[in-house]
PDB file of C-alpha atoms and ligand atoms in Angstrom:
ATOM      1  CA  UNK M 203       6.959   8.442   4.613  1.00 64.00           C
ATOM      2  CA  UNK M 204       4.513   8.693   1.713  1.00 61.00           C
ATOM      3  CA  UNK M 205       1.864  10.825   3.456  1.00 79.00           C
ATOM      4  CA  UNK M 206       4.333  13.516   4.568  1.00 82.00           C
ATOM      5  CA  UNK M 207       5.838  15.441   1.659  1.00 90.00           C
ATOM      6  CA  UNK M 208       6.089  19.099   2.766  1.00 95.00           C
ATOM      7  CA  UNK M 209       9.385  19.926   4.425  1.00 96.00           C
ATOM      8  CA  UNK M 210      10.315  23.114   6.237  1.00 97.00           C
ATOM      9  CA  UNK M 211      14.020  23.583   6.974  1.00 97.00           C
ATOM     10  CA  UNK M 212      14.902  25.656  10.026  1.00 97.00           C
ATOM     11  CA  UNK M 213      18.496  26.893  10.314  1.00 95.00           C
ATOM     12  CA  UNK M 214      20.559  30.086  10.637  1.00 91.00           C
ATOM     13  CA  UNK M 215      20.654  31.989   7.335  1.00 86.00           C
ATOM     14  CA  UNK M 216      24.351  32.954   7.193  1.00 87.00           C
ATOM     15  CA  UNK M 217      26.466  32.289   4.093  1.00 86.00           C
ATOM     16  CA  UNK M 218      28.437  29.373   5.521  1.00 86.00           C
ATOM     17  CA  UNK M 219      25.193  27.654   6.541  1.00 89.00           C
ATOM     18  CA  UNK M 220      23.690  28.218   3.077  1.00 87.00           C
ATOM     19  CA  UNK M 221      26.560  26.232   1.529  1.00 89.00           C
ATOM     20  CA  UNK M 222      26.081  23.407   4.020  1.00 91.00           C
ATOM     21  CA  UNK M 223      22.322  23.094   3.584  1.00 94.00           C
ATOM     22  CA  UNK M 224      22.065  23.334  -0.201  1.00 93.00           C
ATOM     23  CA  UNK M 225      22.900  19.611  -0.695  1.00 93.00           C
ATOM     24  CA  UNK M 226      20.095  18.776   1.770  1.00 95.00           C
ATOM     25  CA  UNK M 227      17.569  20.852  -0.166  1.00 95.00           C
ATOM     26  CA  UNK M 228      18.663  19.040  -3.354  1.00 94.00           C
ATOM     27  CA  UNK M 229      18.399  15.666  -1.650  1.00 94.00           C
ATOM     28  CA  UNK M 230      14.878  16.380  -0.394  1.00 94.00           C
ATOM     29  CA  UNK M 231      13.742  17.476  -3.861  1.00 94.00           C
ATOM     30  CA  UNK M 232      15.365  14.470  -5.519  1.00 94.00           C
ATOM     31  CA  UNK M 233      13.284  12.198  -3.277  1.00 93.00           C
ATOM     32  CA  UNK M 234      10.048  13.999  -4.157  1.00 93.00           C
ATOM     33  CA  UNK M 235       9.616  16.294  -1.145  1.00 94.00           C
ATOM     34  CA  UNK M 236       8.263  19.836  -1.495  1.00 95.00           C
ATOM     35  CA  UNK M 237      10.320  22.443   0.298  1.00 96.00           C
ATOM     36  CA  UNK M 238       7.936  24.966   1.808  1.00 96.00           C
ATOM     37  CA  UNK M 239       8.834  28.526   2.795  1.00 95.00           C
ATOM     38  CA  UNK M 240       6.060  28.868   5.370  1.00 97.00           C
ATOM     39  CA  UNK M 241       6.199  26.417   8.259  1.00 96.00           C
ATOM     40  CA  UNK M 242       2.386  26.431   8.410  1.00 96.00           C
ATOM     41  CA  UNK M 243       2.383  24.458   5.124  1.00 96.00           C
ATOM     42  CA  UNK M 244       4.813  21.830   6.453  1.00 96.00           C
ATOM     43  CA  UNK M 245       4.237  18.396   7.860  1.00 94.00           C
ATOM     44  CA  UNK M 246       7.943  17.744   8.377  1.00 95.00           C
ATOM     45  CA  UNK M 247      10.187  20.273  10.157  1.00 97.00           C
ATOM     46  CA  UNK M 248      13.940  19.734   9.968  1.00 97.00           C
ATOM     47  CA  UNK M 249      16.315  21.773  12.103  1.00 97.00           C
ATOM     48  CA  UNK M 250      19.947  22.122  11.090  1.00 97.00           C
ATOM     49  CA  UNK M 251      22.388  23.119  13.825  1.00 96.00           C
ATOM     50  CA  UNK M 252      22.433  21.632  17.330  1.00 96.00           C
ATOM     51  CA  UNK M 253      19.983  20.852  20.118  1.00 97.00           C
ATOM     52  CA  UNK M 254      19.479  24.593  20.640  1.00 97.00           C
ATOM     53  CA  UNK M 255      18.428  24.962  16.997  1.00 98.00           C
ATOM     54  CA  UNK M 256      16.017  22.043  17.391  1.00 98.00           C
ATOM     55  CA  UNK M 257      14.442  23.712  20.457  1.00 98.00           C
ATOM     56  CA  UNK M 258      14.071  26.941  18.468  1.00 98.00           C
ATOM     57  CA  UNK M 259      12.621  25.096  15.465  1.00 98.00           C
ATOM     58  CA  UNK M 260       9.938  23.528  17.665  1.00 98.00           C
ATOM     59  CA  UNK M 261       9.139  26.885  19.339  1.00 98.00           C
ATOM     60  CA  UNK M 262       9.107  28.980  16.145  1.00 97.00           C
ATOM     61  CA  UNK M 263       6.825  26.500  14.395  1.00 98.00           C
ATOM     62  CA  UNK M 264       4.398  26.423  17.320  1.00 97.00           C
ATOM     63  CA  UNK M 265       4.953  22.958  18.828  1.00 98.00           C
ATOM     64  CA  UNK M 266       3.003  21.388  15.961  1.00 97.00           C
ATOM     65  CA  UNK M 267       1.421  18.040  16.814  1.00 96.00           C
ATOM     66  CA  UNK M 268       0.701  17.324  13.151  1.00 95.00           C
ATOM     67  CA  UNK M 269       4.368  17.632  12.151  1.00 96.00           C
ATOM     68  CA  UNK M 270       7.249  15.247  12.372  1.00 96.00           C
ATOM     69  CA  UNK M 271      10.383  16.965  13.696  1.00 97.00           C
ATOM     70  CA  UNK M 272      13.956  15.885  12.942  1.00 97.00           C
ATOM     71  CA  UNK M 273      17.294  17.363  13.987  1.00 97.00           C
ATOM     72  CA  UNK M 274      20.424  17.405  11.822  1.00 97.00           C
ATOM     73  CA  UNK M 275      23.621  18.352  13.595  1.00 97.00           C
ATOM     74  CA  UNK M 276      26.384  20.354  11.973  1.00 95.00           C
ATOM     75  CA  UNK M 277      28.891  19.110  14.535  1.00 95.00           C
ATOM     76  CA  UNK M 278      30.672  15.747  14.402  1.00 93.00           C
ATOM     77  CA  UNK M 279      28.615  14.195  17.185  1.00 93.00           C
ATOM     78  CA  UNK M 280      24.947  13.316  17.347  1.00 95.00           C
ATOM     79  CA  UNK M 281      23.122  14.855  20.306  1.00 95.00           C
ATOM     80  CA  UNK M 282      19.896  14.468  22.266  1.00 96.00           C
ATOM     81  CA  UNK M 283      17.614  15.972  19.603  1.00 97.00           C
ATOM     82  CA  UNK M 284      19.854  15.561  16.541  1.00 96.00           C
ATOM     83  CA  UNK M 285      19.792  12.050  15.112  1.00 96.00           C
ATOM     84  CA  UNK M 286      21.425  12.850  11.790  1.00 96.00           C
ATOM     85  CA  UNK M 287      24.873  14.209  11.035  1.00 96.00           C
ATOM     86  CA  UNK M 288      24.891  16.740   8.158  1.00 96.00           C
ATOM     87  CA  UNK M 289      27.320  14.697   6.014  1.00 94.00           C
ATOM     88  CA  UNK M 290      25.651  11.332   6.634  1.00 93.00           C
ATOM     89  CA  UNK M 291      23.145  11.493   3.767  1.00 92.00           C
ATOM     90  CA  UNK M 292      22.803   7.683   3.526  1.00 93.00           C
ATOM     91  CA  UNK M 293      21.149   7.615   6.977  1.00 93.00           C
ATOM     92  CA  UNK M 294      18.784  10.405   5.872  1.00 93.00           C
ATOM     93  CA  UNK M 295      17.908   8.565   2.656  1.00 91.00           C
ATOM     94  CA  UNK M 296      17.208   5.401   4.649  1.00 90.00           C
ATOM     95  CA  UNK M 297      14.809   7.352   6.867  1.00 90.00           C
ATOM     96  CA  UNK M 298      12.989   9.260   4.117  1.00 86.00           C
ATOM     97  CA  UNK M 299      12.520   6.230   1.897  1.00 86.00           C
ATOM     98  CA  UNK M 300      11.058   4.198   4.753  1.00 84.00           C
ATOM     99  CA  UNK M 301       7.435   3.492   3.818  1.00 75.00           C
ATOM    100  CA  UNK M 302       6.300   2.991   7.387  1.00 77.00           C
ATOM    101  CA  UNK M 303       8.156   5.446   9.504  1.00 82.00           C
ATOM    102  CA  UNK M 304       7.603   5.064  13.231  1.00 89.00           C
ATOM    103  CA  UNK M 305       7.605   7.973  15.634  1.00 94.00           C
ATOM    104  CA  UNK M 306       8.818   8.731  19.124  1.00 96.00           C
ATOM    105  CA  UNK M 307       6.726  11.140  21.190  1.00 97.00           C
ATOM    106  CA  UNK M 308       8.303  13.597  23.610  1.00 98.00           C
ATOM    107  CA  UNK M 309       6.213  15.118  26.432  1.00 98.00           C
ATOM    108  CA  UNK M 310       6.077  18.910  26.746  1.00 98.00           C
ATOM    109  CA  UNK M 311       4.892  21.168  29.567  1.00 98.00           C
ATOM    110  CA  UNK M 312       2.350  23.997  29.630  1.00 98.00           C
ATOM    111  CA  UNK M 313       3.276  27.091  31.629  1.00 98.00           C
ATOM    112  CA  UNK M 314       0.970  30.003  32.507  1.00 98.00           C
ATOM    113  CA  UNK M 315       2.364  33.162  34.068  1.00 97.00           C
ATOM    114  CA  UNK M 316       0.010  35.376  36.095  1.00 97.00           C
ATOM    115  CA  UNK M 317      -2.971  33.785  34.295  1.00 96.00           C
ATOM    116  CA  UNK M 318      -1.999  35.890  31.260  1.00 95.00           C
ATOM    117  CA  UNK M 319       0.862  34.408  29.245  1.00 94.00           C
ATOM    118  CA  UNK M 320       0.871  30.749  28.273  1.00 97.00           C
ATOM    119  CA  UNK M 321       3.560  28.831  26.473  1.00 98.00           C
ATOM    120  CA  UNK M 322       5.008  25.360  26.083  1.00 98.00           C
ATOM    121  CA  UNK M 323       8.481  24.037  26.845  1.00 98.00           C
ATOM    122  CA  UNK M 324      10.232  21.011  25.412  1.00 98.00           C
ATOM    123  CA  UNK M 325      13.265  21.081  27.747  1.00 98.00           C
ATOM    124  CA  UNK M 326      12.302  23.071  30.807  1.00 98.00           C
ATOM    125  CA  UNK M 327      10.836  26.128  32.405  1.00 98.00           C
ATOM    126  CA  UNK M 328      13.416  27.887  34.566  1.00 98.00           C
ATOM    127  CA  UNK M 329      13.073  30.714  37.059  1.00 98.00           C
ATOM    128  CA  UNK M 330      16.082  32.405  38.610  1.00 97.00           C
ATOM    129  CA  UNK M 331      16.761  35.441  40.746  1.00 96.00           C
ATOM    130  CA  UNK M 332      17.897  38.249  38.463  1.00 95.00           C
ATOM    131  CA  UNK M 333      19.990  39.868  41.198  1.00 94.00           C
ATOM    132  CA  UNK M 334      22.646  38.606  43.618  1.00 94.00           C
ATOM    133  CA  UNK M 335      20.066  37.821  46.293  1.00 95.00           C
ATOM    134  CA  UNK M 336      17.855  34.791  46.847  1.00 96.00           C
ATOM    135  CA  UNK M 337      14.126  35.156  46.260  1.00 96.00           C
ATOM    136  CA  UNK M 338      11.206  33.408  47.909  1.00 97.00           C
ATOM    137  CA  UNK M 339       8.451  31.270  46.372  1.00 97.00           C
ATOM    138  CA  UNK M 340       5.630  29.246  47.855  1.00 98.00           C
ATOM    139  CA  UNK M 341       5.453  25.901  46.101  1.00 98.00           C
ATOM    140  CA  UNK M 342       2.093  24.155  45.713  1.00 98.00           C
ATOM    141  CA  UNK M 343       1.408  20.665  44.408  1.00 98.00           C
ATOM    142  CA  UNK M 344      -2.206  20.882  43.254  1.00 98.00           C
ATOM    143  CA  UNK M 345      -3.803  22.715  46.231  1.00 98.00           C
ATOM    144  CA  UNK M 346      -1.276  21.480  48.829  1.00 98.00           C
ATOM    145  CA  UNK M 347       1.190  24.081  50.104  1.00 98.00           C
ATOM    146  CA  UNK M 348       4.292  21.892  49.823  1.00 98.00           C
ATOM    147  CA  UNK M 349       7.187  24.159  50.832  1.00 97.00           C
ATOM    148  CA  UNK M 350       8.463  27.702  50.932  1.00 97.00           C
ATOM    149  CA  UNK M 351      11.565  27.979  48.793  1.00 97.00           C
ATOM    150  CA  UNK M 352      14.286  30.575  49.265  1.00 97.00           C
ATOM    151  CA  UNK M 353      17.234  30.460  46.940  1.00 97.00           C
ATOM    152  CA  UNK M 354      18.441  31.069  43.404  1.00 97.00           C
ATOM    153  CA  UNK M 355      15.537  29.438  41.566  1.00 98.00           C
ATOM    154  CA  UNK M 356      13.969  26.301  40.188  1.00 98.00           C
ATOM    155  CA  UNK M 357      13.893  24.207  37.055  1.00 98.00           C
ATOM    156  CA  UNK M 358      10.817  22.304  35.956  1.00 98.00           C
ATOM    157  CA  UNK M 359      11.989  19.834  33.352  1.00 98.00           C
ATOM    158  CA  UNK M 360      10.320  17.505  30.897  1.00 98.00           C
ATOM    159  CA  UNK M 361      11.753  13.981  30.530  1.00 98.00           C
ATOM    160  CA  UNK M 362      13.814  14.949  27.449  1.00 98.00           C
ATOM    161  CA  UNK M 363      14.871  18.137  29.228  1.00 98.00           C
ATOM    162  CA  UNK M 364      16.041  16.042  32.174  1.00 98.00           C
ATOM    163  CA  UNK M 365      19.411  15.576  30.437  1.00 98.00           C
ATOM    164  CA  UNK M 366      19.937  19.332  30.029  1.00 98.00           C
ATOM    165  CA  UNK M 367      19.973  22.060  32.734  1.00 98.00           C
ATOM    166  CA  UNK M 368      18.236  19.689  35.172  1.00 98.00           C
ATOM    167  CA  UNK M 369      21.097  17.181  34.931  1.00 98.00           C
ATOM    168  CA  UNK M 370      23.725  19.847  35.638  1.00 98.00           C
ATOM    169  CA  UNK M 371      22.109  20.483  39.014  1.00 97.00           C
ATOM    170  CA  UNK M 372      21.900  16.780  39.933  1.00 97.00           C
ATOM    171  CA  UNK M 373      18.374  16.090  38.727  1.00 98.00           C
ATOM    172  CA  UNK M 374      17.577  12.547  37.606  1.00 98.00           C
ATOM    173  CA  UNK M 375      17.511  11.491  33.966  1.00 98.00           C
ATOM    174  CA  UNK M 376      13.929  10.450  33.168  1.00 98.00           C
ATOM    175  CA  UNK M 377      12.690   8.169  30.416  1.00 98.00           C
ATOM    176  CA  UNK M 378      10.344  10.127  28.067  1.00 97.00           C
ATOM    177  CA  UNK M 379       8.008   7.124  28.097  1.00 97.00           C
ATOM    178  CA  UNK M 380       7.056   8.377  31.583  1.00 97.00           C
ATOM    179  CA  UNK M 381       4.781  11.399  31.102  1.00 97.00           C
ATOM    180  CA  UNK M 382       5.868  13.541  34.070  1.00 98.00           C
ATOM    181  CA  UNK M 383       7.600  16.726  35.154  1.00 98.00           C
ATOM    182  CA  UNK M 384      10.642  17.048  37.397  1.00 98.00           C
ATOM    183  CA  UNK M 385      11.198  19.900  39.843  1.00 98.00           C
ATOM    184  CA  UNK M 386      14.801  20.695  40.755  1.00 98.00           C
ATOM    185  CA  UNK M 387      16.058  23.422  43.081  1.00 98.00           C
ATOM    186  CA  UNK M 388      18.839  25.882  42.389  1.00 98.00           C
ATOM    187  CA  UNK M 389      20.816  26.595  45.565  1.00 98.00           C
ATOM    188  CA  UNK M 390      18.088  26.615  48.219  1.00 97.00           C
ATOM    189  CA  UNK M 391      18.823  28.338  51.516  1.00 96.00           C
ATOM    190  CA  UNK M 392      17.769  25.875  54.238  1.00 95.00           C
ATOM    191  CA  UNK M 393      17.317  27.274  57.720  1.00 94.00           C
ATOM    192  CA  UNK M 394      14.741  26.900  60.483  1.00 92.00           C
ATOM    193  CA  UNK M 395      12.749  29.591  58.719  1.00 91.00           C
ATOM    194  CA  UNK M 396      12.866  28.243  55.166  1.00 94.00           C
ATOM    195  CA  UNK M 397      12.986  24.521  54.505  1.00 95.00           C
ATOM    196  CA  UNK M 398      12.690  22.703  51.223  1.00 97.00           C
ATOM    197  CA  UNK M 399      12.847  19.059  50.259  1.00 97.00           C
ATOM    198  CA  UNK M 400      16.409  19.491  49.019  1.00 96.00           C
ATOM    199  CA  UNK M 401      16.151  16.790  46.381  1.00 97.00           C
ATOM    200  CA  UNK M 402      14.447  16.794  43.004  1.00 98.00           C
ATOM    201  CA  UNK M 403      10.928  15.459  42.879  1.00 98.00           C
ATOM    202  CA  UNK M 404       8.921  14.040  40.009  1.00 98.00           C
ATOM    203  CA  UNK M 405       5.237  14.803  39.548  1.00 98.00           C
ATOM    204  CA  UNK M 406       2.770  12.667  37.658  1.00 98.00           C
ATOM    205  CA  UNK M 407       1.194  14.119  34.556  1.00 97.00           C
ATOM    206  CA  UNK M 408      -2.081  14.579  36.454  1.00 97.00           C
ATOM    207  CA  UNK M 409      -0.602  17.070  38.913  1.00 98.00           C
ATOM    208  CA  UNK M 410      -0.246  20.811  38.680  1.00 98.00           C
ATOM    209  CA  UNK M 411       2.682  22.712  40.152  1.00 98.00           C
ATOM    210  CA  UNK M 412       2.117  26.306  41.259  1.00 98.00           C
ATOM    211  CA  UNK M 413       4.886  28.725  42.180  1.00 98.00           C
ATOM    212  CA  UNK M 414       3.838  31.911  43.995  1.00 98.00           C
ATOM    213  CA  UNK M 415       6.608  34.464  44.121  1.00 97.00           C
ATOM    214  CA  UNK M 416       6.573  36.337  47.422  1.00 96.00           C
ATOM    215  CA  UNK M 417       6.185  40.043  46.676  1.00 95.00           C
ATOM    216  CA  UNK M 418       9.023  41.368  48.824  1.00 93.00           C
ATOM    217  CA  UNK M 419      10.849  43.547  46.330  1.00 91.00           C
ATOM    218  CA  UNK M 420      12.851  40.704  44.766  1.00 88.00           C
ATOM    219  CA  UNK M 421       9.968  39.645  42.555  1.00 88.00           C
ATOM    220  CA  UNK M 422      11.478  40.282  39.120  1.00 93.00           C
ATOM    221  CA  UNK M 423      13.148  36.919  38.447  1.00 96.00           C
ATOM    222  CA  UNK M 424      14.478  35.841  35.074  1.00 97.00           C
ATOM    223  CA  UNK M 425      12.290  33.167  33.496  1.00 97.00           C
ATOM    224  CA  UNK M 426      13.265  30.892  30.648  1.00 98.00           C
ATOM    225  CA  UNK M 427      11.278  28.736  28.270  1.00 98.00           C
ATOM    226  CA  UNK M 428      13.921  26.291  27.000  1.00 98.00           C
ATOM    227  CA  UNK M 429      16.634  28.484  25.501  1.00 97.00           C
ATOM    228  CA  UNK M 430      14.592  31.667  25.318  1.00 97.00           C
ATOM    229  CA  UNK M 431      14.143  34.258  28.071  1.00 96.00           C
ATOM    230  CA  UNK M 432      10.649  35.486  28.829  1.00 95.00           C
ATOM    231  CA  UNK M 433      10.188  39.205  28.376  1.00 89.00           C
ATOM    232  CA  UNK M 434       7.887  39.387  31.426  1.00 88.00           C
ATOM    233  CA  UNK M 435       9.396  41.770  33.993  1.00 82.00           C
ATOM    234  CA  UNK M 436       7.374  40.961  37.073  1.00 92.00           C
ATOM    235  CA  UNK M 437       5.637  37.814  38.259  1.00 96.00           C
ATOM    236  CA  UNK M 438       3.302  36.690  41.017  1.00 97.00           C
ATOM    237  CA  UNK M 439       2.187  33.169  40.121  1.00 98.00           C
ATOM    238  CA  UNK M 440       3.137  30.438  37.684  1.00 98.00           C
ATOM    239  CA  UNK M 441       1.116  27.310  36.917  1.00 98.00           C
ATOM    240  CA  UNK M 442       2.900  24.386  35.314  1.00 98.00           C
ATOM    241  CA  UNK M 443       1.470  21.082  34.127  1.00 98.00           C
ATOM    242  CA  UNK M 444       2.164  18.401  31.615  1.00 98.00           C
ATOM    243  CA  UNK M 445       0.799  19.355  28.219  1.00 98.00           C
ATOM    244  CA  UNK M 446      -1.603  17.213  26.228  1.00 97.00           C
ATOM    245  CA  UNK M 447       0.551  17.780  23.154  1.00 95.00           C
ATOM    246  CA  UNK M 448       3.689  15.832  22.381  1.00 98.00           C
ATOM    247  CA  UNK M 449       6.478  16.413  19.893  1.00 98.00           C
ATOM    248  CA  UNK M 450       6.870  13.659  17.318  1.00 97.00           C
ATOM    249  CA  UNK M 451      10.321  12.676  16.108  1.00 96.00           C
ATOM    250  CA  UNK M 452      11.547   9.926  13.830  1.00 94.00           C
ATOM    251  CA  UNK M 453      12.108   6.540  15.435  1.00 94.00           C
ATOM    252  CA  UNK M 454      15.343   5.000  14.177  1.00 93.00           C
ATOM    253  CA  UNK M 455      17.164   1.775  14.992  1.00 91.00           C
ATOM    254  CA  UNK M 456      19.748   3.602  17.089  1.00 89.00           C
ATOM    255  CA  UNK M 457      17.908   6.504  18.666  1.00 92.00           C
ATOM    256  CA  UNK M 458      16.075   5.216  21.713  1.00 95.00           C
ATOM    257  CA  UNK M 459      16.312   7.710  24.578  1.00 97.00           C
ATOM    258  CA  UNK M 460      18.811   5.556  26.472  1.00 97.00           C
ATOM    259  CA  UNK M 461      20.986   5.150  23.380  1.00 96.00           C
ATOM    260  CA  UNK M 462      21.021   8.941  23.127  1.00 96.00           C
ATOM    261  CA  UNK M 463      21.948   9.270  26.799  1.00 97.00           C
ATOM    262  CA  UNK M 464      24.755   6.770  26.274  1.00 96.00           C
ATOM    263  CA  UNK M 465      26.069   8.405  23.107  1.00 92.00           C
ATOM    264  CA  UNK M 466      26.017  11.855  24.726  1.00 93.00           C
ATOM    265  CA  UNK M 467      27.291  11.145  28.218  1.00 94.00           C
ATOM    266  CA  UNK M 468      28.986   7.756  28.499  1.00 94.00           C
TER     267      UNK M 468
HETATM  268  P1  LIG C1126      23.807  26.434  24.523  1.00 67.53           P
HETATM  269  O1  LIG C1126      24.335  27.379  25.529  1.00 67.53           O
HETATM  270  O2  LIG C1126      24.244  26.579  23.114  1.00 67.53           O
HETATM  271  O3  LIG C1126      24.146  24.933  24.950  1.00 67.53           O
HETATM  272  C1  LIG C1126      23.703  24.270  26.063  1.00 67.53           C
HETATM  273  C2  LIG C1126      24.081  22.803  25.929  1.00 67.53           C
HETATM  274  O4  LIG C1126      22.943  22.011  26.289  1.00 67.53           O
HETATM  275  C3  LIG C1126      24.477  22.356  24.526  1.00 67.53           C
HETATM  276  O5  LIG C1126      25.535  21.441  24.607  1.00 67.53           O
HETATM  277  C4  LIG C1126      23.212  21.700  24.010  1.00 67.53           C
HETATM  278  O6  LIG C1126      23.452  20.736  23.021  1.00 67.53           O
HETATM  279  C5  LIG C1126      22.747  21.042  25.266  1.00 67.53           C
HETATM  280  N1  LIG C1126      21.353  20.650  25.305  1.00 67.53           N
HETATM  281  C6  LIG C1126      20.234  21.314  24.912  1.00 67.53           C
HETATM  282  N2  LIG C1126      19.142  20.566  25.142  1.00 67.53           N
HETATM  283  C7  LIG C1126      19.587  19.404  25.688  1.00 67.53           C
HETATM  284  C8  LIG C1126      18.963  18.221  26.153  1.00 67.53           C
HETATM  285  N3  LIG C1126      17.621  18.086  26.131  1.00 67.53           N
HETATM  286  N4  LIG C1126      19.725  17.243  26.684  1.00 67.53           N
HETATM  287  C9  LIG C1126      21.060  17.365  26.747  1.00 67.53           C
HETATM  288  N5  LIG C1126      21.727  18.440  26.316  1.00 67.53           N
HETATM  289  C10 LIG C1126      20.988  19.453  25.802  1.00 67.53           C
HETATM  290  O7  LIG C1126      22.215  26.494  24.577  1.00 67.53           O
HETATM  291  P2  LIG C1126      21.168  25.678  23.746  1.00 67.53           P
HETATM  292  O8  LIG C1126      21.863  24.691  22.871  1.00 67.53           O
HETATM  293  O9  LIG C1126      20.241  26.644  23.140  1.00 67.53           O
HETATM  294  O10 LIG C1126      20.404  24.861  24.881  1.00 67.53           O
HETATM  295  C11 LIG C1126      19.529  25.471  25.759  1.00 67.53           C
HETATM  296  C12 LIG C1126      19.483  24.635  26.990  1.00 67.53           C
HETATM  297  O11 LIG C1126      20.673  24.840  27.739  1.00 67.53           O
HETATM  298  C13 LIG C1126      18.379  25.013  27.946  1.00 67.53           C
HETATM  299  O12 LIG C1126      17.149  24.486  27.552  1.00 67.53           O
HETATM  300  C14 LIG C1126      18.916  24.429  29.225  1.00 67.53           C
HETATM  301  O13 LIG C1126      18.467  23.109  29.394  1.00 67.53           O
HETATM  302  C15 LIG C1126      20.415  24.372  29.025  1.00 67.53           C
HETATM  303  N6  LIG C1126      21.106  25.149  30.048  1.00 67.53           N
HETATM  304  C16 LIG C1126      21.988  24.478  30.802  1.00 67.53           C
HETATM  305  C17 LIG C1126      22.633  25.111  31.839  1.00 67.53           C
HETATM  306  C18 LIG C1126      23.580  24.301  32.676  1.00 67.53           C
HETATM  307  O14 LIG C1126      23.726  23.114  32.393  1.00 67.53           O
HETATM  308  N7  LIG C1126      24.193  24.873  33.694  1.00 67.53           N
HETATM  309  C19 LIG C1126      22.408  26.449  32.111  1.00 67.53           C
HETATM  310  C20 LIG C1126      21.482  27.123  31.312  1.00 67.53           C
HETATM  311  C21 LIG C1126      20.820  26.459  30.270  1.00 67.53           C
HETATM  312  P3  LIG C1126      23.983  21.122  21.548  1.00 67.53           P
HETATM  313  O15 LIG C1126      25.451  21.316  21.732  1.00 67.53           O
HETATM  314  O16 LIG C1126      23.628  19.948  20.716  1.00 67.53           O
HETATM  315  O17 LIG C1126      23.282  22.366  21.110  1.00 67.53           O
END
């Protein structure tokens, strides 16, 4: 990758991690890469840890469209966002010496809370009752009032996030080549008064999902952007749509989305 030379490593800073990552810093320098201390100077961001570290690396560096992201796992197994194992330096060398590196692009979603706070998610936006009581939301697809939800909460997942929280609650696994968002319920209460679809549904990238939290006292749900909780205490409305920006990762021989699904789950 001749045009990309500035690497930012993102990893926990503890002593045991320092020992593990030093050989990677040396390797990068040996192959002519500059290791930058400020992620704003980088055009390659490498996370070292697990999928959670990769999600944090993308968030802390601002979902950069002009960067190539790569995940190195410290565990024995490769995962959904980590295509390199920390001891497998030959695979890393093969990738960094490739003159014409190809990229995979992962869709992200844009979320706006109460028309005030906006952020992106790579896995999912989640909203859950913070107390042991269901809460109520009106769900709109574009301007259509689709359903009134009562239950524990909802997950709005990206295609790459479809294998995470979404999958644990029976959502479908979605190919990231389909730019879309998936809406999955968490324990809906279905009665004659409140009725929801009951199954996950997938919205095209041209649609907007709006959640309006009914202000009945239980309107302080917990909201999550990937693996980080939102500090917002109270919410009325949330707008969610597919983002124009995508996260670029390295395309390798063995890391198509379905190969990753197979290596992780089957
Ligand atoms: P964590 O508690 O350390 O681990 C959650 C697990 O999810 C880990 O095994 C992680 O992989 C895996 N994971 C993360 N993103 C994934 C993806 N896109 N596809 C498949 N597996 C994925 O938390 P974390 O590592 O920071 O991950 C945060 C994610 O956990 C959230 O974004 C949410 O999707 C998920 N989550 C799941 C549940 C559930 O399934 N009931 C509940 C809450 C949150 P690694 O081992 O490689 O890190």
